[in-house]
Amino acid sequence: MSDVQKFSSIVPAKKSTAELVSELEAIAAQTGMQLSDVSMQEQSATADKGGGYRVLALNIGLTGNYASLISFLNAVEQNIRLMDVASIDAAMGGAGSLMRFTIRATVYFLP
């Protein structure tokens, strides 16, 4: 894989929201988490960064246990597409040791 191809995978040339959701579903399934919802909001690139990229804010809803959450985060970290996790909220999910998690993250794409 050339450097240009690798960079295009890390910071794609378009939002690719369907691909992003598909990646999150696959990671959730691999790590024992249940993806309950994904919401996205496009934000403008900041002026001090030169406007060379666009930002997509994500809210990811998951259900699972703590160990599965750690596995999910490790898999996101190893994923080729750059994703910055800003915060994680957790609440008891009711049944057994299941918890509900909301992850706020940011992904990037070229304009």
JSON list of C-alpha atoms in Angstrom, two decimals:
[
{"chain": "A", "resi": 1, "resn": "MET", "atom": "CA", "xyz": [0.00, 0.00, 0.00]},
{"chain": "A", "resi": 2, "resn": "SER", "atom": "CA", "xyz": [1.49, 3.34, -1.03]},
{"chain": "A", "resi": 3, "resn": "ASP", "atom": "CA", "xyz": [1.71, 6.28, 1.38]},
{"chain": "A", "resi": 4, "resn": "VAL", "atom": "CA", "xyz": [-1.00, 8.14, -0.56]},
{"chain": "A", "resi": 5, "resn": "GLN", "atom": "CA", "xyz": [-3.36, 5.14, -0.33]},
{"chain": "A", "resi": 6, "resn": "LYS", "atom": "CA", "xyz": [-2.65, 4.78, 3.38]},
{"chain": "A", "resi": 7, "resn": "PHE", "atom": "CA", "xyz": [-3.32, 8.48, 4.01]},
{"chain": "A", "resi": 8, "resn": "SER", "atom": "CA", "xyz": [-6.57, 8.21, 2.01]},
{"chain": "A", "resi": 9, "resn": "SER", "atom": "CA", "xyz": [-7.66, 5.39, 4.32]},
{"chain": "A", "resi": 10, "resn": "ILE", "atom": "CA", "xyz": [-6.80, 7.36, 7.45]},
{"chain": "A", "resi": 11, "resn": "VAL", "atom": "CA", "xyz": [-8.37, 10.64, 6.24]},
{"chain": "A", "resi": 12, "resn": "PRO", "atom": "CA", "xyz": [-10.71, 9.75, 3.35]},
{"chain": "A", "resi": 13, "resn": "ALA", "atom": "CA", "xyz": [-11.58, 12.17, 0.56]},
{"chain": "A", "resi": 14, "resn": "LYS", "atom": "CA", "xyz": [-15.28, 12.08, 1.49]},
{"chain": "A", "resi": 15, "resn": "LYS", "atom": "CA", "xyz": [-17.40, 11.54, 4.58]},
{"chain": "A", "resi": 16, "resn": "SER", "atom": "CA", "xyz": [-18.18, 7.89, 3.73]},
{"chain": "A", "resi": 17, "resn": "THR", "atom": "CA", "xyz": [-20.83, 7.75, 6.45]},
{"chain": "A", "resi": 18, "resn": "ALA", "atom": "CA", "xyz": [-22.19, 4.36, 5.31]},
{"chain": "A", "resi": 19, "resn": "GLU", "atom": "CA", "xyz": [-18.68, 2.89, 5.39]},
{"chain": "A", "resi": 20, "resn": "LEU", "atom": "CA", "xyz": [-18.03, 4.42, 8.82]},
{"chain": "A", "resi": 21, "resn": "VAL", "atom": "CA", "xyz": [-21.24, 2.94, 10.28]},
{"chain": "A", "resi": 22, "resn": "SER", "atom": "CA", "xyz": [-20.39, -0.42, 8.70]},
{"chain": "A", "resi": 23, "resn": "GLU", "atom": "CA", "xyz": [-16.92, -0.33, 10.32]},
{"chain": "A", "resi": 24, "resn": "LEU", "atom": "CA", "xyz": [-18.44, 0.52, 13.72]},
{"chain": "A", "resi": 25, "resn": "GLU", "atom": "CA", "xyz": [-20.99, -2.32, 13.39]},
{"chain": "A", "resi": 26, "resn": "ALA", "atom": "CA", "xyz": [-18.21, -4.78, 12.52]},
{"chain": "A", "resi": 27, "resn": "ILE", "atom": "CA", "xyz": [-16.03, -3.65, 15.44]},
{"chain": "A", "resi": 28, "resn": "ALA", "atom": "CA", "xyz": [-18.99, -3.85, 17.84]},
{"chain": "A", "resi": 29, "resn": "ALA", "atom": "CA", "xyz": [-19.83, -7.39, 16.66]},
{"chain": "A", "resi": 30, "resn": "GLN", "atom": "CA", "xyz": [-16.19, -8.52, 16.95]},
{"chain": "A", "resi": 31, "resn": "THR", "atom": "CA", "xyz": [-15.89, -7.22, 20.50]},
{"chain": "A", "resi": 32, "resn": "GLY", "atom": "CA", "xyz": [-19.22, -8.38, 21.93]},
{"chain": "A", "resi": 33, "resn": "MET", "atom": "CA", "xyz": [-20.87, -4.95, 21.99]},
{"chain": "A", "resi": 34, "resn": "GLN", "atom": "CA", "xyz": [-24.29, -4.10, 20.60]},
{"chain": "A", "resi": 35, "resn": "LEU", "atom": "CA", "xyz": [-24.37, -0.91, 18.52]},
{"chain": "A", "resi": 36, "resn": "SER", "atom": "CA", "xyz": [-27.65, 0.80, 19.39]},
{"chain": "A", "resi": 37, "resn": "ASP", "atom": "CA", "xyz": [-27.29, 4.09, 17.52]},
{"chain": "A", "resi": 38, "resn": "VAL", "atom": "CA", "xyz": [-24.92, 6.38, 15.68]},
{"chain": "A", "resi": 39, "resn": "SER", "atom": "CA", "xyz": [-25.53, 10.06, 15.07]},
{"chain": "A", "resi": 40, "resn": "MET", "atom": "CA", "xyz": [-23.27, 12.35, 13.08]},
{"chain": "A", "resi": 41, "resn": "GLN", "atom": "CA", "xyz": [-22.90, 16.08, 12.61]},
{"chain": "A", "resi": 42, "resn": "GLU", "atom": "CA", "xyz": [-20.53, 17.68, 10.15]},
{"chain": "A", "resi": 43, "resn": "GLN", "atom": "CA", "xyz": [-18.52, 20.56, 11.53]},
{"chain": "A", "resi": 44, "resn": "SER", "atom": "CA", "xyz": [-16.34, 23.13, 9.77]},
{"chain": "A", "resi": 45, "resn": "ALA", "atom": "CA", "xyz": [-12.58, 22.80, 9.80]},
{"chain": "A", "resi": 46, "resn": "THR", "atom": "CA", "xyz": [-10.97, 25.33, 12.08]},
{"chain": "A", "resi": 47, "resn": "ALA", "atom": "CA", "xyz": [-9.36, 28.36, 10.47]},
{"chain": "A", "resi": 48, "resn": "ASP", "atom": "CA", "xyz": [-6.10, 27.92, 12.37]},
{"chain": "A", "resi": 49, "resn": "LYS", "atom": "CA", "xyz": [-5.64, 24.50, 10.77]},
{"chain": "A", "resi": 50, "resn": "GLY", "atom": "CA", "xyz": [-5.74, 25.95, 7.27]},
{"chain": "A", "resi": 51, "resn": "GLY", "atom": "CA", "xyz": [-9.04, 24.29, 6.36]},
{"chain": "A", "resi": 52, "resn": "GLY", "atom": "CA", "xyz": [-7.25, 21.25, 4.91]},
{"chain": "A", "resi": 53, "resn": "TYR", "atom": "CA", "xyz": [-9.80, 18.80, 6.33]},
{"chain": "A", "resi": 54, "resn": "ARG", "atom": "CA", "xyz": [-13.40, 18.54, 7.52]},
{"chain": "A", "resi": 55, "resn": "VAL", "atom": "CA", "xyz": [-14.64, 17.21, 10.86]},
{"chain": "A", "resi": 56, "resn": "LEU", "atom": "CA", "xyz": [-17.50, 14.81, 11.57]},
{"chain": "A", "resi": 57, "resn": "ALA", "atom": "CA", "xyz": [-18.67, 14.64, 15.21]},
{"chain": "A", "resi": 58, "resn": "LEU", "atom": "CA", "xyz": [-20.05, 11.25, 16.27]},
{"chain": "A", "resi": 59, "resn": "ASN", "atom": "CA", "xyz": [-22.24, 10.03, 19.10]},
{"chain": "A", "resi": 60, "resn": "ILE", "atom": "CA", "xyz": [-22.03, 6.25, 19.32]},
{"chain": "A", "resi": 61, "resn": "GLY", "atom": "CA", "xyz": [-24.47, 4.32, 21.51]},
{"chain": "A", "resi": 62, "resn": "LEU", "atom": "CA", "xyz": [-23.38, 0.87, 22.68]},
{"chain": "A", "resi": 63, "resn": "THR", "atom": "CA", "xyz": [-24.59, -1.79, 25.09]},
{"chain": "A", "resi": 64, "resn": "GLY", "atom": "CA", "xyz": [-22.28, -4.36, 26.67]},
{"chain": "A", "resi": 65, "resn": "ASN", "atom": "CA", "xyz": [-19.99, -4.99, 29.60]},
{"chain": "A", "resi": 66, "resn": "TYR", "atom": "CA", "xyz": [-16.88, -3.11, 30.63]},
{"chain": "A", "resi": 67, "resn": "ALA", "atom": "CA", "xyz": [-14.45, -5.69, 29.20]},
{"chain": "A", "resi": 68, "resn": "SER", "atom": "CA", "xyz": [-16.20, -5.49, 25.82]},
{"chain": "A", "resi": 69, "resn": "LEU", "atom": "CA", "xyz": [-15.98, -1.69, 25.91]},
{"chain": "A", "resi": 70, "resn": "ILE", "atom": "CA", "xyz": [-12.21, -1.89, 26.41]},
{"chain": "A", "resi": 71, "resn": "SER", "atom": "CA", "xyz": [-11.97, -4.34, 23.49]},
{"chain": "A", "resi": 72, "resn": "PHE", "atom": "CA", "xyz": [-14.10, -1.99, 21.36]},
{"chain": "A", "resi": 73, "resn": "LEU", "atom": "CA", "xyz": [-11.86, 0.99, 22.15]},
{"chain": "A", "resi": 74, "resn": "ASN", "atom": "CA", "xyz": [-8.72, -1.03, 21.40]},
{"chain": "A", "resi": 75, "resn": "ALA", "atom": "CA", "xyz": [-10.18, -2.09, 18.04]},
{"chain": "A", "resi": 76, "resn": "VAL", "atom": "CA", "xyz": [-11.13, 1.52, 17.21]},
{"chain": "A", "resi": 77, "resn": "GLU", "atom": "CA", "xyz": [-7.58, 2.56, 18.06]},
{"chain": "A", "resi": 78, "resn": "GLN", "atom": "CA", "xyz": [-6.17, -0.11, 15.70]},
{"chain": "A", "resi": 79, "resn": "ASN", "atom": "CA", "xyz": [-8.64, 0.74, 12.92]},
{"chain": "A", "resi": 80, "resn": "ILE", "atom": "CA", "xyz": [-7.05, 2.42, 9.90]},
{"chain": "A", "resi": 81, "resn": "ARG", "atom": "CA", "xyz": [-9.47, 5.40, 9.96]},
{"chain": "A", "resi": 82, "resn": "LEU", "atom": "CA", "xyz": [-8.44, 8.13, 12.39]},
{"chain": "A", "resi": 83, "resn": "MET", "atom": "CA", "xyz": [-10.97, 8.57, 15.19]},
{"chain": "A", "resi": 84, "resn": "ASP", "atom": "CA", "xyz": [-10.45, 10.72, 18.28]},
{"chain": "A", "resi": 85, "resn": "VAL", "atom": "CA", "xyz": [-12.53, 9.69, 21.30]},
{"chain": "A", "resi": 86, "resn": "ALA", "atom": "CA", "xyz": [-13.43, 12.77, 23.33]},
{"chain": "A", "resi": 87, "resn": "SER", "atom": "CA", "xyz": [-15.60, 11.29, 26.08]},
{"chain": "A", "resi": 88, "resn": "ILE", "atom": "CA", "xyz": [-17.40, 8.16, 27.27]},
{"chain": "A", "resi": 89, "resn": "ASP", "atom": "CA", "xyz": [-20.56, 8.19, 29.38]},
{"chain": "A", "resi": 90, "resn": "ALA", "atom": "CA", "xyz": [-21.72, 5.02, 31.11]},
{"chain": "A", "resi": 91, "resn": "ALA", "atom": "CA", "xyz": [-24.99, 3.98, 32.76]},
{"chain": "A", "resi": 92, "resn": "MET", "atom": "CA", "xyz": [-26.31, 0.68, 34.08]},
{"chain": "A", "resi": 93, "resn": "GLY", "atom": "CA", "xyz": [-28.33, -1.12, 31.43]},
{"chain": "A", "resi": 94, "resn": "GLY", "atom": "CA", "xyz": [-30.59, -3.09, 33.75]},
{"chain": "A", "resi": 95, "resn": "ALA", "atom": "CA", "xyz": [-29.95, -6.76, 32.88]},
{"chain": "A", "resi": 96, "resn": "GLY", "atom": "CA", "xyz": [-27.01, -8.30, 34.74]},
{"chain": "A", "resi": 97, "resn": "SER", "atom": "CA", "xyz": [-23.69, -6.61, 34.11]},
{"chain": "A", "resi": 98, "resn": "LEU", "atom": "CA", "xyz": [-24.75, -4.91, 30.86]},
{"chain": "A", "resi": 99, "resn": "MET", "atom": "CA", "xyz": [-24.13, -1.21, 30.63]},
{"chain": "A", "resi": 100, "resn": "ARG", "atom": "CA", "xyz": [-25.09, 1.51, 28.16]},
{"chain": "A", "resi": 101, "resn": "PHE", "atom": "CA", "xyz": [-22.22, 3.58, 26.81]},
{"chain": "A", "resi": 102, "resn": "THR", "atom": "CA", "xyz": [-22.25, 6.79, 24.81]},
{"chain": "A", "resi": 103, "resn": "ILE", "atom": "CA", "xyz": [-18.99, 7.61, 23.07]},
{"chain": "A", "resi": 104, "resn": "ARG", "atom": "CA", "xyz": [-18.40, 11.08, 21.67]},
{"chain": "A", "resi": 105, "resn": "ALA", "atom": "CA", "xyz": [-15.75, 11.00, 18.97]},
{"chain": "A", "resi": 106, "resn": "THR", "atom": "CA", "xyz": [-14.46, 12.86, 15.95]},
{"chain": "A", "resi": 107, "resn": "VAL", "atom": "CA", "xyz": [-13.45, 11.57, 12.53]},
{"chain": "A", "resi": 108, "resn": "TYR", "atom": "CA", "xyz": [-11.85, 13.55, 9.71]},
{"chain": "A", "resi": 109, "resn": "PHE", "atom": "CA", "xyz": [-12.18, 13.71, 5.93]},
{"chain": "A", "resi": 110, "resn": "LEU", "atom": "CA", "xyz": [-10.87, 15.89, 3.14]},
{"chain": "A", "resi": 111, "resn": "PRO", "atom": "CA", "xyz": [-13.06, 18.68, 1.72]}
]
